[in-house]
Short mmCIF file of C-alpha atoms in Angstrom, two decimals:
data_model
loop_
_atom_site.label_atom_id
_atom_site.label_comp_id
_atom_site.label_asym_id
_atom_site.label_seq_id
_atom_site.Cartn_x
_atom_site.Cartn_y
_atom_site.Cartn_z
CA MET A 17 101.49 21.38 -73.39
CA LEU A 18 99.97 23.65 -70.59
CA ASP A 19 101.94 26.70 -71.97
CA ALA A 20 100.90 25.59 -75.17
CA VAL A 21 97.45 26.03 -74.71
CA ARG A 22 97.90 28.88 -72.79
CA GLY A 23 99.56 30.42 -75.72
CA PHE A 24 96.79 29.36 -78.04
CA TYR A 25 94.18 31.21 -75.92
CA GLU A 26 96.25 34.29 -75.13
CA ASN A 27 97.81 34.93 -78.52
CA HIS A 28 95.78 32.86 -81.05
CA ASN A 29 92.25 32.66 -80.14
CA ALA A 30 89.77 32.39 -83.08
CA ASN A 31 87.82 29.54 -84.98
CA VAL A 32 89.89 28.09 -87.46
CA HIS A 33 89.45 27.49 -91.70
CA ARG A 34 86.49 30.59 -91.15
CA ALA A 35 88.05 34.04 -91.40
CA VAL A 36 91.02 35.96 -93.38
CA HIS A 37 92.06 37.66 -90.21
CA THR A 38 95.53 37.23 -88.74
CA LEU A 39 93.94 35.43 -85.30
CA SER A 40 92.35 32.83 -87.11
CA GLN A 41 94.83 32.33 -89.64
CA GLU A 42 97.18 31.67 -86.80
CA ALA A 43 94.89 29.58 -85.04
CA THR A 44 94.16 27.06 -88.43
CA ALA A 45 97.94 27.02 -88.94
CA LEU A 46 98.47 25.61 -85.27
CA TYR A 47 95.33 23.69 -85.22
CA GLU A 48 96.85 22.05 -89.19
CA ASN A 49 100.59 21.81 -87.39
CA ALA A 50 98.40 19.37 -85.08
CA ARG A 51 97.08 17.52 -87.50
CA GLU A 52 100.62 16.83 -89.12
CA LYS A 53 102.10 15.92 -86.44
CA ILE A 54 99.81 13.39 -85.18
CA LYS A 55 100.26 11.74 -88.77
CA LYS A 56 104.08 12.03 -88.24
CA PHE A 57 103.60 10.59 -84.91
CA ILE A 58 101.63 7.19 -86.00
CA ASN A 59 103.31 6.90 -89.55
CA ALA A 60 100.13 7.54 -91.32
CA GLN A 61 100.74 8.33 -95.25
CA ASP A 62 98.55 11.48 -95.58
CA SER A 63 97.31 14.06 -92.71
CA ALA A 64 93.83 13.69 -94.36
CA GLU A 65 93.85 10.23 -92.78
CA ILE A 66 93.77 12.06 -89.04
CA VAL A 67 90.64 13.07 -87.92
CA PHE A 68 90.36 15.11 -84.55
CA VAL A 69 87.12 13.63 -82.50
CA ARG A 70 86.56 13.96 -78.67
CA GLY A 71 88.09 10.78 -77.85
CA THR A 72 88.01 7.13 -78.48
CA THR A 73 84.79 6.42 -77.93
CA GLU A 74 83.55 9.51 -80.52
CA ALA A 75 86.34 7.98 -83.49
CA ILE A 76 84.79 4.24 -83.26
CA ASN A 77 81.09 6.02 -82.99
CA LEU A 78 82.18 7.62 -86.23
CA VAL A 79 83.19 4.69 -87.71
CA ALA A 80 79.98 2.86 -86.80
CA TYR A 81 78.06 5.58 -87.85
CA SER A 82 79.45 6.49 -91.25
CA TRP A 83 80.68 3.21 -92.36
CA GLY A 84 78.62 0.78 -90.21
CA LEU A 85 75.13 2.22 -90.64
CA ARG A 86 75.57 2.07 -94.83
CA ASN A 87 77.41 -0.93 -94.86
CA LEU A 88 76.24 -3.13 -92.41
CA LYS A 89 73.20 -5.77 -93.38
CA SER A 90 71.25 -8.57 -91.90
CA GLY A 91 73.19 -11.19 -92.58
CA ASP A 92 76.70 -9.90 -92.36
CA GLU A 93 79.01 -10.17 -88.97
CA VAL A 94 81.33 -8.10 -87.13
CA LEU A 95 83.82 -9.41 -84.63
CA VAL A 96 84.82 -8.01 -81.42
CA SER A 97 86.95 -9.63 -78.75
CA LEU A 98 85.31 -10.25 -74.91
CA MET A 99 88.33 -8.28 -73.49
CA GLU A 100 87.03 -5.04 -75.35
CA HIS A 101 86.51 -1.45 -73.65
CA HIS A 102 82.58 -0.78 -73.77
CA SER A 103 83.17 1.44 -76.32
CA ASN A 104 84.33 -1.16 -78.63
CA ILE A 105 81.20 -3.04 -77.92
CA VAL A 106 78.36 -0.72 -77.35
CA PRO A 107 78.35 0.78 -80.54
CA TRP A 108 78.31 -2.17 -82.84
CA GLU A 109 75.40 -3.52 -80.58
CA ILE A 110 73.29 -0.39 -81.31
CA LEU A 111 73.83 -0.35 -84.61
CA SER A 112 72.99 -4.41 -85.05
CA LYS A 113 69.52 -3.54 -83.43
CA ILE A 114 69.35 -1.06 -86.47
CA ASN A 115 70.59 -3.12 -89.20
CA GLY A 116 70.26 -6.90 -88.29
CA PHE A 117 73.53 -7.71 -88.60
CA ARG A 118 75.41 -10.60 -85.79
CA ILE A 119 78.34 -9.73 -83.55
CA GLN A 120 80.29 -12.92 -82.68
CA TYR A 121 82.23 -12.42 -79.83
CA ALA A 122 86.19 -14.22 -79.61
CA LYS A 123 87.29 -15.80 -76.12
CA VAL A 124 89.82 -14.69 -73.82
CA ASN A 125 91.96 -17.31 -72.20
CA SER A 126 92.14 -17.62 -68.26
CA ASP A 127 95.24 -15.48 -67.95
CA GLY A 128 93.69 -12.57 -69.80
CA THR A 129 95.27 -13.04 -73.10
CA LEU A 130 93.45 -13.21 -76.46
CA ASN A 131 92.18 -16.96 -77.66
CA TYR A 132 93.94 -15.97 -80.61
CA GLU A 133 92.55 -19.71 -82.31
CA ASP A 134 88.89 -18.61 -81.52
CA TYR A 135 89.03 -15.04 -82.72
CA GLU A 136 90.56 -16.76 -86.19
CA SER A 137 88.23 -19.19 -86.36
CA LYS A 138 85.07 -17.08 -86.60
CA PHE A 139 86.11 -14.97 -89.26
CA THR A 140 83.43 -16.45 -92.18
CA SER A 141 82.72 -14.74 -95.58
CA LYS A 142 79.92 -12.79 -93.44
CA THR A 143 82.65 -10.70 -91.85
CA ARG A 144 82.67 -7.67 -92.83
CA LEU A 145 84.88 -6.13 -89.79
CA ALA A 146 87.20 -6.95 -87.11
CA CYS A 147 87.25 -4.72 -83.70
CA LEU A 148 89.82 -5.22 -81.13
CA GLY A 149 91.60 -3.32 -78.76
CA HIS A 150 95.57 -2.74 -79.21
CA VAL A 151 96.35 -2.82 -75.45
CA SER A 152 93.49 -4.31 -72.93
CA ASN A 153 92.58 -1.71 -70.38
CA VAL A 154 92.19 -3.93 -67.38
CA SER A 155 94.74 -6.16 -67.75
CA GLY A 156 97.40 -4.56 -70.03
CA VAL A 157 97.60 -7.50 -72.31
CA ILE A 158 99.06 -6.43 -75.89
CA ASN A 159 96.99 -7.69 -78.37
CA ASP A 160 98.67 -8.37 -82.06
CA VAL A 161 96.36 -6.47 -84.67
CA LYS A 162 98.41 -6.98 -87.12
CA ARG A 163 97.69 -10.64 -87.05
CA ILE A 164 94.20 -10.07 -86.42
CA GLY A 165 94.21 -7.51 -89.73
CA LYS A 166 96.05 -9.68 -92.06
CA VAL A 167 93.49 -12.41 -91.34
CA ALA A 168 90.61 -10.03 -91.48
CA HIS A 169 91.55 -8.41 -94.83
CA GLU A 170 91.91 -12.41 -96.19
CA HIS A 171 88.70 -12.41 -95.84
CA GLY A 172 87.79 -9.22 -97.14
CA ALA A 173 87.05 -7.44 -93.94
CA LEU A 174 87.99 -4.34 -92.56
CA MET A 175 90.30 -4.12 -89.36
CA LEU A 176 89.43 -1.48 -86.35
CA VAL A 177 91.72 -1.17 -83.70
CA ASP A 178 91.32 0.78 -80.26
CA ALA A 179 94.56 2.02 -79.21
CA ALA A 180 93.28 4.04 -76.62
CA GLN A 181 95.84 1.99 -74.26
CA SER A 182 98.70 1.48 -76.75
CA VAL A 183 99.35 5.02 -78.70
CA PRO A 184 100.19 6.74 -75.52
CA HIS A 185 102.13 3.85 -74.36
CA MET A 186 104.63 2.22 -77.16
CA PRO A 187 105.29 3.19 -80.66
CA VAL A 188 102.61 2.48 -82.88
CA ASP A 189 103.21 2.44 -86.59
CA VAL A 190 99.75 2.27 -88.47
CA LYS A 191 101.37 1.22 -91.84
CA TYR A 192 103.10 -1.42 -90.42
CA LEU A 193 99.69 -2.67 -88.41
CA ASP A 194 98.43 -2.34 -91.57
CA VAL A 195 94.97 -1.55 -89.89
CA ASP A 196 92.11 0.52 -91.34
CA PHE A 197 90.83 2.43 -88.46
CA LEU A 198 92.83 3.26 -85.33
CA ALA A 199 91.29 5.20 -82.55
CA PHE A 200 92.98 7.21 -79.51
CA SER A 201 92.66 9.56 -77.18
CA GLY A 202 94.39 12.51 -75.76
CA HIS A 203 93.57 12.67 -72.21
CA LYS A 204 95.76 9.32 -71.43
CA MET A 205 99.06 10.71 -73.36
CA LEU A 206 99.27 13.84 -71.26
CA ALA A 207 96.56 16.02 -73.26
CA PRO A 208 94.03 17.48 -72.53
CA THR A 209 90.16 15.74 -72.37
CA GLY A 210 87.85 16.36 -74.97
CA ILE A 211 90.29 15.52 -77.73
CA GLY A 212 90.89 12.15 -79.51
CA VAL A 213 91.50 11.29 -83.07
CA LEU A 214 90.83 8.66 -85.82
CA TYR A 215 93.12 7.51 -88.51
CA GLY A 216 91.19 6.01 -91.12
CA GLN A 217 93.25 4.66 -94.54
CA LYS A 218 92.41 7.62 -96.88
CA GLU A 219 90.79 5.66 -99.69
CA LEU A 220 88.22 4.33 -97.04
CA LEU A 221 87.75 7.79 -95.23
CA GLU A 222 86.62 9.12 -99.09
CA GLN A 223 83.92 6.62 -99.30
CA LEU A 224 82.01 7.36 -95.99
CA ALA A 225 79.34 9.91 -95.63
CA PRO A 226 80.09 12.16 -92.93
CA PHE A 227 79.35 11.22 -89.16
CA GLN A 228 77.85 14.83 -88.02
CA GLY A 229 76.39 17.68 -90.11
CA GLY A 230 76.87 21.05 -89.87
CA GLY A 231 79.78 23.88 -90.30
CA GLU A 232 83.18 23.38 -91.82
CA MET A 233 82.11 19.98 -92.78
CA ILE A 234 80.74 21.39 -95.89
CA ARG A 235 81.83 22.54 -99.69
CA GLU A 236 78.74 23.90 -100.44
CA VAL A 237 74.86 24.18 -99.73
CA SER A 238 73.04 25.45 -102.85
CA PHE A 239 69.64 26.58 -101.98
CA SER A 240 67.04 25.97 -104.76
CA GLN A 241 63.85 28.26 -104.44
CA GLU A 242 61.83 26.05 -107.12
CA GLN A 243 62.67 22.66 -105.20
CA ASN A 244 62.73 24.70 -101.55
CA ARG A 245 65.46 22.32 -100.93
CA SER A 246 69.33 22.69 -100.16
CA SER A 247 71.66 20.49 -102.12
CA ILE A 248 75.02 20.00 -100.06
CA SER A 249 78.83 19.11 -101.26
CA TRP A 250 80.62 18.01 -98.66
CA ASN A 251 84.53 19.45 -97.80
CA GLU A 252 87.53 17.24 -98.37
CA LEU A 253 89.24 15.07 -95.95
CA PRO A 254 89.29 15.37 -92.89
CA TRP A 255 87.20 18.00 -92.67
CA LYS A 256 84.39 16.15 -93.99
CA PHE A 257 84.43 14.53 -90.22
CA GLU A 258 85.01 17.42 -88.58
CA ALA A 259 81.56 19.16 -88.18
CA GLY A 260 81.65 22.37 -85.92
CA THR A 261 83.96 24.35 -84.30
CA PRO A 262 86.57 21.91 -83.18
CA ASN A 263 88.63 21.66 -79.95
CA ILE A 264 91.39 23.68 -81.31
CA CYS A 265 93.42 24.46 -78.01
CA GLY A 266 92.86 20.47 -77.11
CA ALA A 267 94.48 19.54 -80.62
CA ILE A 268 97.21 21.87 -79.99
CA GLY A 269 97.67 20.81 -76.41
CA LEU A 270 97.95 17.18 -77.85
CA MET A 271 100.68 18.11 -80.62
CA GLU A 272 102.54 19.63 -77.34
CA ALA A 273 102.14 16.55 -75.86
CA VAL A 274 103.12 14.18 -78.43
CA ASN A 275 106.22 16.69 -78.82
CA TYR A 276 107.29 15.97 -75.18
CA LEU A 277 106.67 12.10 -75.61
CA GLU A 278 109.15 11.98 -78.51
CA ARG A 279 111.74 13.63 -76.84
CA LEU A 280 111.03 11.28 -74.45
CA GLY A 281 111.05 7.89 -77.13
CA MET A 282 108.20 6.17 -77.35
CA ALA A 283 110.87 3.20 -77.45
CA GLU A 284 111.95 4.19 -73.75
CA VAL A 285 108.38 4.87 -72.89
CA LEU A 286 107.46 1.58 -73.04
CA GLN A 287 110.93 0.47 -71.60
CA HIS A 288 109.98 2.88 -68.57
CA GLU A 289 106.78 0.96 -67.80
CA LYS A 290 107.49 -2.51 -68.51
CA ALA A 291 110.04 -2.05 -65.64
CA LEU A 292 107.75 -0.37 -63.35
CA THR A 293 105.16 -3.18 -64.02
CA GLU A 294 107.75 -5.98 -63.42
CA TYR A 295 109.04 -4.33 -60.14
CA ALA A 296 105.35 -3.54 -59.31
CA LEU A 297 104.54 -7.41 -60.30
CA LYS A 298 107.64 -8.70 -58.13
CA ARG A 299 106.58 -6.29 -55.31
CA MET A 300 102.80 -7.35 -55.10
CA GLN A 301 103.91 -10.99 -54.23
CA GLU A 302 105.15 -9.80 -51.16
CA CYS A 303 101.60 -9.06 -50.03
CA SER A 304 99.29 -11.73 -48.36
CA ASN A 305 95.72 -11.82 -49.40
CA VAL A 306 96.41 -9.80 -52.87
CA MET A 307 95.38 -11.63 -55.92
CA VAL A 308 96.64 -10.19 -58.77
CA TYR A 309 95.07 -11.04 -62.76
CA GLY A 310 96.47 -11.13 -66.44
CA PRO A 311 99.97 -13.22 -67.41
CA SER A 312 102.50 -13.29 -65.68
CA ASP A 313 105.18 -12.82 -68.96
CA LEU A 314 106.28 -8.95 -69.42
CA GLN A 315 106.46 -9.91 -73.03
CA LEU A 316 102.49 -9.57 -73.06
CA LYS A 317 101.65 -6.80 -71.11
CA CYS A 318 102.48 -3.24 -70.57
CA GLY A 319 101.67 -1.20 -67.26
CA ILE A 320 98.71 -1.74 -66.11
CA VAL A 321 98.51 -4.66 -63.04
CA PRO A 322 94.50 -5.62 -62.13
CA PHE A 323 93.80 -7.11 -58.16
CA ASN A 324 91.95 -7.74 -55.48
CA VAL A 325 92.35 -7.92 -51.75
CA ASP A 326 90.93 -10.88 -49.95
CA GLY A 327 87.94 -9.83 -48.42
CA LEU A 328 87.74 -5.94 -49.36
CA SER A 329 85.87 -4.61 -52.92
CA SER A 330 87.83 -2.85 -55.07
CA HIS A 331 85.96 0.49 -54.08
CA ASP A 332 87.17 -0.10 -50.50
CA VAL A 333 90.81 -0.47 -51.97
CA ALA A 334 90.58 2.45 -53.88
CA LEU A 335 88.70 4.48 -50.93
CA LEU A 336 91.67 3.08 -48.66
CA CYS A 337 94.64 3.67 -51.01
CA ASP A 338 92.96 7.18 -52.00
CA ASN A 339 93.22 8.26 -48.15
CA TYR A 340 97.31 7.72 -48.97
CA GLY A 341 97.18 9.88 -52.07
CA ILE A 342 97.44 6.98 -54.44
CA MET A 343 94.97 7.42 -57.33
CA LEU A 344 93.63 3.82 -58.16
CA ARG A 345 90.96 3.14 -60.43
CA SER A 346 88.22 0.47 -59.49
CA GLY A 347 85.06 -1.34 -61.04
CA PHE A 348 85.03 -2.96 -64.60
CA HIS A 349 86.90 -0.44 -66.30
CA CYS A 350 84.05 0.09 -68.72
CA ALA A 351 85.01 -3.93 -69.36
CA GLN A 352 82.45 -5.84 -67.64
CA PRO A 353 82.27 -8.80 -70.06
CA LEU A 354 85.87 -9.40 -68.94
CA HIS A 355 85.14 -9.01 -65.52
CA GLN A 356 82.21 -11.79 -65.98
CA ILE A 357 84.19 -14.10 -67.16
CA PHE A 358 86.83 -14.13 -65.05
CA LYS A 359 84.05 -14.34 -62.27
CA LEU A 360 84.70 -11.11 -60.77
CA GLN A 361 82.81 -8.67 -59.17
CA SER A 362 85.19 -5.94 -60.27
CA SER A 363 89.08 -5.36 -59.73
CA ALA A 364 91.17 -2.70 -58.59
CA ARG A 365 93.82 -1.55 -61.00
CA ALA A 366 97.20 -0.04 -61.17
CA SER A 367 98.74 1.79 -63.70
CA PHE A 368 101.93 3.61 -64.57
CA TYR A 369 102.68 6.17 -66.78
CA VAL A 370 106.23 8.32 -67.57
CA TYR A 371 106.01 10.38 -64.30
CA ASN A 372 105.87 6.96 -61.64
CA THR A 373 108.76 5.59 -60.27
CA THR A 374 109.40 3.05 -58.15
CA GLU A 375 109.75 4.54 -54.87
CA GLU A 376 105.94 5.50 -55.80
CA ILE A 377 105.25 1.62 -56.29
CA ASP A 378 107.28 0.99 -53.22
CA ARG A 379 105.02 3.18 -51.43
CA PHE A 380 102.11 1.61 -52.89
CA VAL A 381 103.34 -1.80 -51.35
CA ASP A 382 103.34 -0.65 -48.22
CA VAL A 383 99.96 0.76 -47.83
CA LEU A 384 98.51 -2.55 -50.15
CA LYS A 385 100.43 -4.62 -46.96
CA GLU A 386 98.85 -2.53 -44.63
CA ILE A 387 95.63 -2.78 -46.05
CA ALA A 388 95.75 -6.08 -46.91
CA ASN A 389 96.82 -7.44 -43.17
CA ALA A 390 94.45 -5.11 -41.59
CA MET B 17 66.82 23.68 -41.22
CA PRO B 18 69.85 21.23 -41.40
CA ALA B 19 69.52 19.20 -44.94
CA VAL B 20 71.95 16.01 -46.00
CA GLU B 21 73.11 18.22 -48.76
CA ASP B 22 74.44 20.50 -46.38
CA TYR B 23 76.83 17.72 -45.53
CA VAL B 24 76.82 15.55 -49.36
CA ALA B 25 78.59 16.94 -52.21
CA ARG B 26 78.05 13.95 -54.05
CA ILE B 27 77.09 10.41 -54.25
CA GLU B 28 77.81 7.82 -57.16
CA GLU B 29 76.45 4.48 -57.68
CA THR B 30 79.77 1.91 -57.78
CA CYS B 31 80.15 -0.15 -60.98
CA GLY B 32 80.82 -4.07 -60.47
CA GLU B 33 79.52 -4.26 -56.89
CA ASP B 34 76.18 -5.17 -55.64
CA LYS B 35 74.01 -2.11 -55.25
CA SER B 36 76.80 -0.12 -53.20
CA ALA B 37 76.91 3.78 -53.24
CA ILE B 38 79.84 6.13 -52.88
CA VAL B 39 79.06 9.16 -50.84
CA THR B 40 81.65 12.19 -51.06
CA PHE B 41 80.89 14.46 -48.15
CA LYS B 42 81.93 18.18 -48.53
CA TYR B 43 85.75 18.89 -47.28
CA ASP B 44 84.85 21.76 -44.80
CA ARG B 45 81.86 19.46 -43.23
CA LYS B 46 83.58 16.27 -43.27
CA ASP B 47 84.52 16.24 -39.77
CA GLU B 48 81.54 17.27 -38.68
CA ALA B 49 80.05 14.51 -40.70
CA ILE B 50 81.58 11.67 -39.62
CA THR B 51 81.66 12.45 -35.98
CA ARG B 52 77.49 12.42 -36.56
CA ILE B 53 77.91 9.26 -37.90
CA SER B 54 79.70 7.89 -35.40
CA LYS B 55 77.69 9.17 -32.77
CA LYS B 56 74.64 7.21 -34.05
CA ALA B 57 76.26 4.29 -35.96
CA LYS B 58 77.48 1.43 -34.05
CA LEU B 59 81.48 0.97 -35.00
CA LYS B 60 82.40 -2.81 -36.02
CA ASN B 61 85.87 -2.38 -37.03
CA SER B 62 88.79 -0.12 -37.63
CA ILE B 63 91.18 -0.74 -40.36
CA ALA B 64 94.34 0.80 -40.50
CA GLY B 65 93.54 4.02 -38.63
CA VAL B 66 91.60 5.46 -41.45
CA ILE B 67 88.50 3.13 -42.24
CA SER B 68 85.87 2.66 -39.76
CA GLU B 69 83.56 0.09 -40.45
CA PHE B 70 79.77 0.94 -38.96
CA THR B 71 76.13 -0.85 -38.89
CA TYR B 72 73.26 0.99 -38.84
CA GLN B 73 69.81 -0.57 -39.16
CA ASP B 74 71.05 -3.51 -40.60
CA VAL B 75 73.06 -1.41 -43.44
CA SER B 76 76.58 -1.50 -43.03
CA PHE B 77 79.06 1.18 -44.71
CA ARG B 78 82.45 1.89 -44.56
CA VAL B 79 83.74 5.87 -43.37
CA PHE B 80 87.48 7.22 -44.62
CA SER B 81 89.21 9.94 -43.33
CA SER B 82 89.08 11.72 -46.51
CA GLY B 83 85.74 12.57 -46.32
CA LYS B 84 84.36 9.80 -48.30
CA ALA B 85 82.10 6.27 -47.57
CA ILE B 86 80.92 3.76 -49.29
CA PHE B 87 77.63 1.67 -48.01
CA LYS B 88 76.68 -1.52 -49.63
CA GLY B 89 73.19 -3.36 -50.45
CA ILE B 90 71.19 0.07 -50.69
CA GLU B 91 68.19 -0.58 -52.25
CA ASN B 92 67.74 2.87 -54.29
CA LYS B 93 68.49 6.40 -53.44
CA GLU B 94 65.78 6.91 -51.65
CA ALA B 95 66.84 4.42 -49.37
CA LEU B 96 70.03 6.19 -49.11
CA GLN B 97 68.99 9.04 -48.73
CA LYS B 98 66.56 8.42 -45.86
CA ILE B 99 69.69 6.41 -43.78
CA LEU B 100 71.76 9.67 -44.45
CA SER B 101 69.18 11.60 -42.92
CA ALA B 102 69.17 9.46 -40.02
CA LEU B 103 73.08 9.48 -39.35
CA LEU B 104 73.57 13.15 -40.08
CA LEU B 105 70.74 15.38 -39.00
#
């Protein structure tokens, strides 16, 4: 990935879709190759369904403002779960204050799994959109988004999936899942920061208004002297949603990261993380004064282990581990409602990826024992 | 004239805890900062050899040998700046 990014800046650095010169043509080819790669990676129908954005947050905001602003009105309802990352709550709360629609929050069970009965019971004829994270960034719980998507479609609603924690860690097939929108970020899957993807079904994206205005997203800006105004027609998909100079090297880096992950195999990535999680959960049981949250059934979750140490704040734990070169996230993990439900001030989070090993978990558990027994 | 900024690289408010702040000392001045703090504050406890728990004027805080400190129950940035001035200068 690093070589690809460096190679772009050293050999092909130019803006895309702008010029006839060689460098621009090369940059454009690389950028569009990246889109094609992502299309195949998540099994989308068409590369026009792949919109490059800054990350999951921008992707969800794009849907909120391009679709939600024009289609949601007073009396409508949007469903979200209480385990969502703030990025799948805040845009809808902001928009509901503008358009006056209602947000319905679906409950989470005591083990952190989604209460499917509660979520499904909240669908009504007023429901326009169902939002759900594919994998919780706090507990690692894997949600059956296909099941919820099916119910959403039966009610004439759209389905939006926050896949920030699933696309990097497991095979994801948008055709199989049959969802309308799916968002993910490059920085969680070995790609640079500042690049992400919004997948949207082509027929749906074609109906949407642009998110931002500027260069690239227009086909024509025609000025009328008589009217003293410009009339504008939009570019084709997906460029209609990519105003301004895009993150070209980010997209190229993401393509190379996907190449690497494909060589590993996404099923193998998931298996590796599940094995590490099983090992970590087993070894963490040796630690007294350590509370681990989330389901114990590994079928329900992937490589995230939230925990607290009795008598210490999550930030104390993270700072202590930092002293030993172990990097943990602490706090709310941008999911404050979930912590409120569990009556937790905060939590520490151990998470695993393709580069982690059981030896590293041994080291982590040794440090945790030292902390918990101090 | 010495200033808190001579020792402190960054201050971040934590999420999830009641009004805590994490102070990161400048790498090349962290040892000096920790020495100054340990002379003025009262050491309550030392955990695992890498974390020291202090109190100073009813404020409790923990200092990590990596050069970070977590101050709890601080009302606002001004109050934190005041206590850092007292400890470091």
